[in-house]
Coordinates of C-alpha atoms in Angstrom, one line a residue:
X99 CA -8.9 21.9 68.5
X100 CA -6.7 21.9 65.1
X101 CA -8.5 22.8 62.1
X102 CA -8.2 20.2 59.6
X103 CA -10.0 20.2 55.4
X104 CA -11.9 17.2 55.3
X105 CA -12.4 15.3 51.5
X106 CA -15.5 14.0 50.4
X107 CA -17.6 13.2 46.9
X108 CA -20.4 12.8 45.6
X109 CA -22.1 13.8 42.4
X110 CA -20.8 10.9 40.5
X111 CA -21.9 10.9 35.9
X112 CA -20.8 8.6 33.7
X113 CA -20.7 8.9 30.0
X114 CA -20.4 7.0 27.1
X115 CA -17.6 6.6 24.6
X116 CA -19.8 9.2 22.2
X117 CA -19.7 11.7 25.9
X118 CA -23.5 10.8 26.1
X119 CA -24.6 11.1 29.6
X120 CA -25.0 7.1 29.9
X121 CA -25.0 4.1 33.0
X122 CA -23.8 1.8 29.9
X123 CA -20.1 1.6 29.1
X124 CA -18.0 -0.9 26.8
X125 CA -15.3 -3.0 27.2
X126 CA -11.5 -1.1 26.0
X127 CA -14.0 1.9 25.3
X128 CA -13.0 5.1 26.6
X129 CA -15.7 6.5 29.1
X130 CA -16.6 9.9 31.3
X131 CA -16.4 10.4 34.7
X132 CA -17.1 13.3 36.7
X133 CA -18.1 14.0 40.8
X134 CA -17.8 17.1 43.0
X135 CA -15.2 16.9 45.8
X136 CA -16.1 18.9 48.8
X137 CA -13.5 20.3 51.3
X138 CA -16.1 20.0 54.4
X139 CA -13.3 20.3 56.9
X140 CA -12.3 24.0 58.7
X141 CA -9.2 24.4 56.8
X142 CA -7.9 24.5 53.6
X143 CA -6.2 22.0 51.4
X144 CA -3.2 23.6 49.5
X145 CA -2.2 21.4 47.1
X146 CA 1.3 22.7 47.2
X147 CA 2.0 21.5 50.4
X148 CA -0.4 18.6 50.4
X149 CA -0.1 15.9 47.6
X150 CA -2.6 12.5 47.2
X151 CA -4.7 10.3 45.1
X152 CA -7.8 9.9 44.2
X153 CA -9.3 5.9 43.3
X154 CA -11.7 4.9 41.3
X155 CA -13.5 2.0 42.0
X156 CA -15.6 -1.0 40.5
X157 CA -17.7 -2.9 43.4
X158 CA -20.3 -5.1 43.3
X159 CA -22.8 -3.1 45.6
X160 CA -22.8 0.6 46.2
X161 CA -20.9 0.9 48.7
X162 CA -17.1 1.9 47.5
X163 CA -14.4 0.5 49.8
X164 CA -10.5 0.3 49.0
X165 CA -11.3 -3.7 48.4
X166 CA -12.9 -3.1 45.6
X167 CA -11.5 -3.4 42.4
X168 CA -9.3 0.0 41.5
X169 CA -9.5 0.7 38.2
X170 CA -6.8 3.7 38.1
X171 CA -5.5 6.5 40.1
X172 CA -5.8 10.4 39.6
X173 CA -2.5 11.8 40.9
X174 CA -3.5 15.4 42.6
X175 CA -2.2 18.0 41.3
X176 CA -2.1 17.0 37.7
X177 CA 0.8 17.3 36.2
X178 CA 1.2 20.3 34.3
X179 CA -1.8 21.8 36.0
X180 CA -1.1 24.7 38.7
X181 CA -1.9 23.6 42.0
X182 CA -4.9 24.4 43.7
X183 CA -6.3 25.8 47.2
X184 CA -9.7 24.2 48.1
X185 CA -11.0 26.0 50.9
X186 CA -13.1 25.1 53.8
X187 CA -16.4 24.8 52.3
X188 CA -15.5 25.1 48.8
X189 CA -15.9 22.4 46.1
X190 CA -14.0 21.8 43.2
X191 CA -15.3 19.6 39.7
X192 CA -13.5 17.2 38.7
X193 CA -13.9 15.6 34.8
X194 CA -12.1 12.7 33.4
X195 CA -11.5 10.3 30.7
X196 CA -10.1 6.6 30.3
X197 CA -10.2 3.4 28.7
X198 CA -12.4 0.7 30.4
X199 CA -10.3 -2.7 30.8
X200 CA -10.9 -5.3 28.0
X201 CA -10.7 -7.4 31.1
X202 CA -13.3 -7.0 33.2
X203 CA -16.6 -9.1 32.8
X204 CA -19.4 -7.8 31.5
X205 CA -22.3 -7.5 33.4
X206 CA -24.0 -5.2 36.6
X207 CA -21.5 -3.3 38.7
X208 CA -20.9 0.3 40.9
X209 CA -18.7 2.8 40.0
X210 CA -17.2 4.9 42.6
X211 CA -14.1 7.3 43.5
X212 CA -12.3 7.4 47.1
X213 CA -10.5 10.7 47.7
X214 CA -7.0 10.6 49.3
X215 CA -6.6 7.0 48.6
X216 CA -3.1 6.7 50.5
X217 CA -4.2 9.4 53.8
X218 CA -1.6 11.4 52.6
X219 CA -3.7 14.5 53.7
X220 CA -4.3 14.6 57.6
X221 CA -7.8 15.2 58.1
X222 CA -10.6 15.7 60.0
X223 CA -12.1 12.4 59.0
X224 CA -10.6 9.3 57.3
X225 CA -13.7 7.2 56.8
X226 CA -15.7 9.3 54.4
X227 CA -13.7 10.0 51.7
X228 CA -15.6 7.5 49.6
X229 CA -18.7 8.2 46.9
X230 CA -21.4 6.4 47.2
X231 CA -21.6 3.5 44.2
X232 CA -23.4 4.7 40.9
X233 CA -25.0 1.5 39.2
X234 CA -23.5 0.9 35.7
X235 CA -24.0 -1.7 33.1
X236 CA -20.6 -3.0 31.6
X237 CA -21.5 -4.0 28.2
X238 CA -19.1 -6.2 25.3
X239 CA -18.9 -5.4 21.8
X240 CA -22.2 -7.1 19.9
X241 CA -21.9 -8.0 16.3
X242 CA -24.5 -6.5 14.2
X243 CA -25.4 -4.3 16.8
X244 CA -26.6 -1.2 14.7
X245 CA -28.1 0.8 17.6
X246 CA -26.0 0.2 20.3
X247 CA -28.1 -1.5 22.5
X248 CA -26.2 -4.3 23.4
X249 CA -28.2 -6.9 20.9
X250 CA -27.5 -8.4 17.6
X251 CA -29.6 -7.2 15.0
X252 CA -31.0 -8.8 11.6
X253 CA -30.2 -7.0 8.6
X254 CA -32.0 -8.3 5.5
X255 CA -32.3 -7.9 2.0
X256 CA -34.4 -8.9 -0.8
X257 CA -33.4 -10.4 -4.2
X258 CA -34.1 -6.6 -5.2
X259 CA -32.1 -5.1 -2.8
X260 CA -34.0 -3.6 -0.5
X261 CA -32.5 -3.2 2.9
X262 CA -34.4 -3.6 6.3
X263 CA -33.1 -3.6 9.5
X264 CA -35.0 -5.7 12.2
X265 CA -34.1 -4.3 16.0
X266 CA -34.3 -7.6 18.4
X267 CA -34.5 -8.5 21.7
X268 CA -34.1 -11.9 22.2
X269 CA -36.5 -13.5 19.8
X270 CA -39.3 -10.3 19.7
X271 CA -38.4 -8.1 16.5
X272 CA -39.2 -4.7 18.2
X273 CA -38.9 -2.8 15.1
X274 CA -38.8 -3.7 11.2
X275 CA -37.7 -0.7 9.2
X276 CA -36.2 0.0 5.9
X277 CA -32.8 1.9 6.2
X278 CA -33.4 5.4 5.8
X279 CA -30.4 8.6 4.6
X280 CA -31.4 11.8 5.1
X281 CA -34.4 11.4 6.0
X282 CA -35.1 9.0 2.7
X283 CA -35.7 5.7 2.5
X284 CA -32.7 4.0 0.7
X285 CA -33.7 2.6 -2.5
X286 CA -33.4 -0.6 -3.8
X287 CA -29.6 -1.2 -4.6
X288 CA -29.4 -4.3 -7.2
X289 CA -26.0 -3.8 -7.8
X290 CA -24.6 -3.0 -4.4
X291 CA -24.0 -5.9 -1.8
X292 CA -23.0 -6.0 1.5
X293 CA -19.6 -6.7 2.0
X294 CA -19.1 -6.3 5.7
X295 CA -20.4 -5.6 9.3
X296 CA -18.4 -4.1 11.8
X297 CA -17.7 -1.3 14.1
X298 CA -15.3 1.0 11.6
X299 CA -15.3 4.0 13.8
X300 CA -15.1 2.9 17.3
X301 CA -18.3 3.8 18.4
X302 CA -21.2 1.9 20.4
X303 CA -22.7 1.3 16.7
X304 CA -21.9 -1.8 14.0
X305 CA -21.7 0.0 10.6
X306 CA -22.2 -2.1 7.2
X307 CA -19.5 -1.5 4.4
X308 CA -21.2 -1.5 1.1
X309 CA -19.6 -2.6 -2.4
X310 CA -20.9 -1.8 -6.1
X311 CA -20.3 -4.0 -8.7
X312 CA -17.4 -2.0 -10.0
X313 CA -15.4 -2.0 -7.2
X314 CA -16.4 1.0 -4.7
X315 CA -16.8 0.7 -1.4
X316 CA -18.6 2.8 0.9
X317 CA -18.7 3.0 5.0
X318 CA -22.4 3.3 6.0
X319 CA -21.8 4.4 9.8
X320 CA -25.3 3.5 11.2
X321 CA -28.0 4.8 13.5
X322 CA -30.6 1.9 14.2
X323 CA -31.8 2.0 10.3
X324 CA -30.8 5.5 10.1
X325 CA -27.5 5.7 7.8
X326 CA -25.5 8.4 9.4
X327 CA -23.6 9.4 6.8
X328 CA -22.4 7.2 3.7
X329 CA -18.9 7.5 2.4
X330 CA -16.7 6.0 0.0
X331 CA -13.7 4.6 1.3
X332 CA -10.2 6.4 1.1
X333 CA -6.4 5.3 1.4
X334 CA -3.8 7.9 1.5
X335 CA -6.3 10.2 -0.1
X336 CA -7.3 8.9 -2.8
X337 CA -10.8 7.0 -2.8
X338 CA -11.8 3.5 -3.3
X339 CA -13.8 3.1 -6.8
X340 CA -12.8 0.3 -8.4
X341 CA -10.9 -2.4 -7.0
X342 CA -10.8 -5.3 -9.1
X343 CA -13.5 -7.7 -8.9
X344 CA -10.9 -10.9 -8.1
X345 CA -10.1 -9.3 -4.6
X346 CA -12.9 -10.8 -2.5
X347 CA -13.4 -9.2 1.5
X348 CA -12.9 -12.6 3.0
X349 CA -13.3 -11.3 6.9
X350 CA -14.3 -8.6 9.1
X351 CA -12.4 -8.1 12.6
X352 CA -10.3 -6.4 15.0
X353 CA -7.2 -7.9 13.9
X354 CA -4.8 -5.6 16.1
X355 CA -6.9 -4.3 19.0
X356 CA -7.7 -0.8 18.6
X357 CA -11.5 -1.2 18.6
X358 CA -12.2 -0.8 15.6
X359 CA -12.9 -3.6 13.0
X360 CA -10.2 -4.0 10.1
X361 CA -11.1 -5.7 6.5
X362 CA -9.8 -8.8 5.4
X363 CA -9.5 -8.7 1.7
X364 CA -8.0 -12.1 -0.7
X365 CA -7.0 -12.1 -4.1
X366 CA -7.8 -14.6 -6.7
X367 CA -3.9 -15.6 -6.5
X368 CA -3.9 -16.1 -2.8
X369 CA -2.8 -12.9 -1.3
X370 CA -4.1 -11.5 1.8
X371 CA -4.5 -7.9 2.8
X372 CA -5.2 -6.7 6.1
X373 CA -7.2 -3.0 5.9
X374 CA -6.7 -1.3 9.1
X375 CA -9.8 0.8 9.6
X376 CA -10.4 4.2 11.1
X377 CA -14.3 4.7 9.9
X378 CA -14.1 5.0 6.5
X379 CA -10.8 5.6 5.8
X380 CA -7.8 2.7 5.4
X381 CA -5.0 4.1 7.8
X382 CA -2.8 1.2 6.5
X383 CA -3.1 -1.2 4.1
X384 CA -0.8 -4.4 4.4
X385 CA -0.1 -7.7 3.3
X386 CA -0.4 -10.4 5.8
X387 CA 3.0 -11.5 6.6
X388 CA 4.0 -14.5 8.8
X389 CA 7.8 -15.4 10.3
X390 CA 8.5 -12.2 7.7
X391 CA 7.4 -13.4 4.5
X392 CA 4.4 -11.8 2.6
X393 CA 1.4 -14.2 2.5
X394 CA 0.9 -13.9 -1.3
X395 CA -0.2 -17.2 -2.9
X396 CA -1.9 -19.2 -0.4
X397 CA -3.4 -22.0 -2.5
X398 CA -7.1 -21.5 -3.4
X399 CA -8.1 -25.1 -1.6
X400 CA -7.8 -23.1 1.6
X401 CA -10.3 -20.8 2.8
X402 CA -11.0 -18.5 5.5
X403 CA -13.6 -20.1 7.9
X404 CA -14.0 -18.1 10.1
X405 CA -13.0 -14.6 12.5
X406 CA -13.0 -14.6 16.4
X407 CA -10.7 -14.0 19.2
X408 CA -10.1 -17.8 19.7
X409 CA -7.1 -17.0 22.4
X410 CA -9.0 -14.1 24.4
X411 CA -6.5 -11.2 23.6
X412 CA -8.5 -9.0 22.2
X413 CA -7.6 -9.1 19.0
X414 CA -9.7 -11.2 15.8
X415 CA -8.1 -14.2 14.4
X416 CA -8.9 -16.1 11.9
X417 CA -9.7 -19.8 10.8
X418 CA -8.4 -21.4 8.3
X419 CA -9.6 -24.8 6.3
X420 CA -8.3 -27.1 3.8
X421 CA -9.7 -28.7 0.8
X422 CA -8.8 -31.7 2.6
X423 CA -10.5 -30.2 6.3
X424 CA -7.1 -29.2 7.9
X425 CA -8.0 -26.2 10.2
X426 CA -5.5 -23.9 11.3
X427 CA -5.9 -20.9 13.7
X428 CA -3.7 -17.9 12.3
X429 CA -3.4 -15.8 15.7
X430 CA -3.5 -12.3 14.4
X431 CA -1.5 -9.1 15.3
X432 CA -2.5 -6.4 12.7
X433 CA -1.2 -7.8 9.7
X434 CA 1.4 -10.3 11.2
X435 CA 0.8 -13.8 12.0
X436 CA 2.2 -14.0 15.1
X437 CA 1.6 -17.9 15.2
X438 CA -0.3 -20.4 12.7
X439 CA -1.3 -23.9 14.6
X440 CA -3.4 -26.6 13.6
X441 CA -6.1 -27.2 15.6
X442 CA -6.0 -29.7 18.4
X443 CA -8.7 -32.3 20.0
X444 CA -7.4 -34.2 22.9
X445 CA -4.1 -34.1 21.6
X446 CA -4.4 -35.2 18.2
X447 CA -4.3 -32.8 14.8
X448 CA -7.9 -32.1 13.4
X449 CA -6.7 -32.7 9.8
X450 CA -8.7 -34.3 8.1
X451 CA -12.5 -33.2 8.6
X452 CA -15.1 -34.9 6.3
X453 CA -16.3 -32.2 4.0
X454 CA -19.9 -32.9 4.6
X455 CA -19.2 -31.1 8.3
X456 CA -19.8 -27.1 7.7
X457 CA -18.2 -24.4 9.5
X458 CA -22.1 -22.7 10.3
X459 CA -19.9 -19.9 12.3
X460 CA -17.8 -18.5 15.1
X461 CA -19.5 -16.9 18.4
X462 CA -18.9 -17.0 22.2
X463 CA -21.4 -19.6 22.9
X464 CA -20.5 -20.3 26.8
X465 CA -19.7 -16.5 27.7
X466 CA -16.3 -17.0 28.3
X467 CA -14.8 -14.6 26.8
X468 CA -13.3 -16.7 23.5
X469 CA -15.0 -17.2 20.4
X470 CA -16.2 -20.9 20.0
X471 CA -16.6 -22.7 16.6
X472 CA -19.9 -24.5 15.1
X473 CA -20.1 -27.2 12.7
X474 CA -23.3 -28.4 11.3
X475 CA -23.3 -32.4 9.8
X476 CA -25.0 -33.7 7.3
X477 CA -27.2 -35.2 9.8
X478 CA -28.6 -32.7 10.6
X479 CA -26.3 -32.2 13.8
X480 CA -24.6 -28.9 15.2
X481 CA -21.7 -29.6 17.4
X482 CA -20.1 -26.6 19.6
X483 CA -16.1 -26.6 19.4
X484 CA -15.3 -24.9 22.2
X485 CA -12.0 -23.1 22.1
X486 CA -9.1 -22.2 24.0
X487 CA -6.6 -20.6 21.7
X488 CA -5.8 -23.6 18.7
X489 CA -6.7 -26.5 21.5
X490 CA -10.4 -27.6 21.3
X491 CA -11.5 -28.0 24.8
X492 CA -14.9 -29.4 24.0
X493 CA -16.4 -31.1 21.3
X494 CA -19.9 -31.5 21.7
X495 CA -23.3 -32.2 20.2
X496 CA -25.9 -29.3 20.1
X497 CA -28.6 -30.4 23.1
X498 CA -32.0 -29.2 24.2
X499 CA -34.2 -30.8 27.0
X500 CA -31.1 -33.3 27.1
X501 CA -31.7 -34.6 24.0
X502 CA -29.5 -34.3 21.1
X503 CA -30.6 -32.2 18.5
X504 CA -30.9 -33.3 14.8
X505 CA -33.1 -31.5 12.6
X506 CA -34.3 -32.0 8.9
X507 CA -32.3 -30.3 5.9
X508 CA -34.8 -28.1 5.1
X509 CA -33.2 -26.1 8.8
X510 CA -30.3 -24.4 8.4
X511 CA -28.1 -21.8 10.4
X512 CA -29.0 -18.3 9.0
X513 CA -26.7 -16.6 11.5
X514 CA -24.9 -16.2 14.7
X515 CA -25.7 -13.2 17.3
X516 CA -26.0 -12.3 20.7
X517 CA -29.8 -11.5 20.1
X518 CA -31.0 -11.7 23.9
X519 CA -27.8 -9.5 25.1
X520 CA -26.5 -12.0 27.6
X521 CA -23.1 -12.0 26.3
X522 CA -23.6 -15.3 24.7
X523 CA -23.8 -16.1 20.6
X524 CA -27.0 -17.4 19.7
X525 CA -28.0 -19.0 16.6
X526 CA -31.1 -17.9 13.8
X527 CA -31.7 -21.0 11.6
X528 CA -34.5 -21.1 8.9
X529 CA -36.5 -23.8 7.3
X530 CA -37.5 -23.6 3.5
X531 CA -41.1 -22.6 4.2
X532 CA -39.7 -19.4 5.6
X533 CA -39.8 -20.3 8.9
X534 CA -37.4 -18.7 11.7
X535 CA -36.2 -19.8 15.3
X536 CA -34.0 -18.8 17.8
X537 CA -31.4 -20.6 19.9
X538 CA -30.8 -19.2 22.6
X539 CA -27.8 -20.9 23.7
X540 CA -25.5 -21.9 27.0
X541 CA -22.6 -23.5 25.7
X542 CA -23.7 -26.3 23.6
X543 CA -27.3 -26.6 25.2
X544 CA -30.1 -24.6 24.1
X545 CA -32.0 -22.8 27.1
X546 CA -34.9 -21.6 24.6
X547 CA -36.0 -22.5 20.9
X548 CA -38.7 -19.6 20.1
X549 CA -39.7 -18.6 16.8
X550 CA -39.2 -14.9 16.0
X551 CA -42.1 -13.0 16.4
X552 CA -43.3 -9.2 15.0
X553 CA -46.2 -7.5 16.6
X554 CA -47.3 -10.8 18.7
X555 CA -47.1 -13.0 14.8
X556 CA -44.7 -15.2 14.6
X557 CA -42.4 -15.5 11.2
X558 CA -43.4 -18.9 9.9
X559 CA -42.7 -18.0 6.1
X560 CA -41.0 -15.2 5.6
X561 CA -40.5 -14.9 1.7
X562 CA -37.0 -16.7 0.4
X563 CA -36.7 -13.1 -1.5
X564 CA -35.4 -12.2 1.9
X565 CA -32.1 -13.2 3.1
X566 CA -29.7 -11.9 5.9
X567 CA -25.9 -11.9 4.8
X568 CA -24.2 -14.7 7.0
X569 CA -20.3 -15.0 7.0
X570 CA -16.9 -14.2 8.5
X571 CA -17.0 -10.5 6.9
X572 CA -20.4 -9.7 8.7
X573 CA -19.9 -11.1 12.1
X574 CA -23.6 -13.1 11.7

């Protein structure tokens, strides 16, 4: 009988982007993989004489099978690494690291590897060469989202400026703390605001960029309430202390698609500058540019609506809106424009948009991947643009129990966030006694309307002291 090695694997770990030992990875984030492969044949595998790949999968149940989705290929040897001999018995650990697609849908899945992927070894065995699936949860990118755990949550802050951070799940506030550095609770900060939310460093986290009065800003990289670490912003060096008040931060987003959110700042006269963010330093800062000239003196009756990936390539753009109620969807690359369209309905321009309608926000209200666009009438109306690219697919009136929903103006849209972690935008409104519900939503219907509750009470009149900051530079 001719002895043959034999490849199998097992011992599959995952880890996080932050190489935390973790079943939850993010979409484009780098993530940790390693597994033991055995050599249970009764001969060695030189790896001189014996080249192959190695699989890894994505399935939908735990057993890993060359249908599955591959998500790359380890070529064996590495290059650059000497070759090895695995003998009979022996096992050898592997440990690697790659980006997980933007692609893939977020949601319940298996991770596995196949060894020899292309039976370039002759072996003892060909059918177990396969792992068994280890269950992982594939997770997107959640606005607000200050300790990574896949939900939106509500940072307020009194007329004082206090700061408290209120961890949700769906419309239960599990926690209601005051931000906290080193070990202290932060106090009161009358002449700080919050200038931005976003995820500046890349990590699982959403940080808050803070700016004084005169002009500093400072990257608070967050930990639940816990600030991390707090520092001031820096480009080429030299750090951010007093940028003149008429430059306004207009938008936070991932403008060119490196997973981290940039800054979107607009002067008084109309220029736009793009701040390409790596935590809390500027890597670049440029004008917006499009067909190759600077954008530099926009005029004033146009304003930035809103930031979302309207076109579903990974990348923020930004909506823009005319005195007059012209939208246009600037489709961003970094700093370039790569294409400025008005928006469409059924073929015709929207152009002329009653003022009375207000852009309440931008979210992924379906779960389809592309940020959708709410207006709220001064009926008392929300309708749901939903959004493919500059077209307008749907346009339709907010619903629940198949009803049309039209509520009093003392309700209004306090913010947008995915507070139930289902990969869909939800809305927070608030009445003027204080009063807060959520939406959960499903495209333009609302599945639940639940008022937000703390230790079993529900908020019904929460002091108007209290506000959360709601905008295109927060992501709420």
């Amino acid at each position: 009988m001719t002895s043959l090695p034999d490849l199998t694997a097992d011992g599959l770990l995952t880890r996080d982007e932050t190489d935390r030992l973790s079943n939850i990875l993010r979409l484009g984030r780098k993530f940790g993989l390693s597994w033991k492969e055995h050599n249970v044949g009764t001969a060695p595998l030189d790896q001189n004489q014996q080249l192959y790949q190695i699989g890894v999968y994505f399935s939908q149940d735990a057993v890993i099978t060359t249908s599955d989705r591959l998500l790359f290929t380890v070529n064996v040897p590495l290059p650059g690494f000497t070759p090895l001999t695995l003998a009979a018995g022996d096992s050898f650990g592997w440990q690697i690291a790659a980006p997980l697609p933007d692609n893939v849908v977020p949601g319940n899945y298996f991770l596995g590897v196949i060894e020899d992927i292309g039976n370039s070894v002759q072996e003892a065995s060909e059918i177990n060469n396969a792992s068994s699936g280890v269950p992982i949860v594939v997770r997107p990118i959640v606005s607000s989202d200050f300790n990574g755990d896949g939900h939106s949550d509500i940072l307020l802050r009194s007329t004082g400026g206090t700061l408290i951070d209120w961890t949700m799940s769906g419309p239960q506030i599990s926690t209601a703390q005051v931000l906290t550095f080193q070990g202290n609770p932060v106090p009161p900060l009358a002449s700080w605001n919050v200038a931005g939310i976003g995820n500046f460093n890349g990590d699982q986290n959403s940080d808050i960029l803070m700016r004084s009065s005169d002009g500093m800003f400072v990257d608070w990289t967050m930990n639940g309430s816990e600030i991390a670490s707090a520092q001031i912003l820096t480009y080429q060096g030299t750090q951010i202390t007093s940028l003149d008040s008429s430059w306004a931060v207009a938008g936070v987003g991932d403008f060119n698609g490196d997973h981290n959110a940039d800054v979107l700042l607009r002067s008084a006269g109309g220029t736009f500058v793009d701040w390409t963010m790596n935590g809390s330093e500027i890597a670049s800062a440029q004008i917006l540019t499009y067909q190759g000239t600077q954008i530099t003196s926009l005029d004033s009756s146009w304003t930035v609506a809103g930031v979302g990936d309207f076109n579903g390539d990974h990348k923020a753009d930004i909506l823009m809106r005319s005195a007059g109620g012209t939208f246009v969807d600037w489709t961003m690359n970094g700093s370039d424009i790569a294409s400025a369209q008005i928006l469409t309905f059924q073929g015709s321009p929207i152009t002329s948009l009653d003022p009375s309608w207000v852009v309440d926000g931008v979210g992924d209200f379906n779960g389809d991947g592309l940020s959708d666009i709410l207006l709220h009438g001064p009926d008392g109306s929300w309708v749901d643009w939903t959004m493919n690219g500059a077209t307008i697919t749907f346009a339709d009136l907010l619903t629940y129990q198949g009803n049309q929903v039209h509520l009093d103006p003392s309700w209004n849209t306090m913010g947008l966030a995915d507070l139930n972690g289902d990969h869909k935008t939800d809305l927070l409104l608030r009445n003027a006694a204080g009063g807060m519900v959520e939406w959960t939503m499903n495209g333009s219907h609302i599945d639940g309307a639940q008022y937000l509750a703390y230790q079993g009470s529900p908020i019904t009149s929460l002091d108007q002291a209290w506000q959360a900051p709601h905008g295109p530079s927060v992501g709420f």
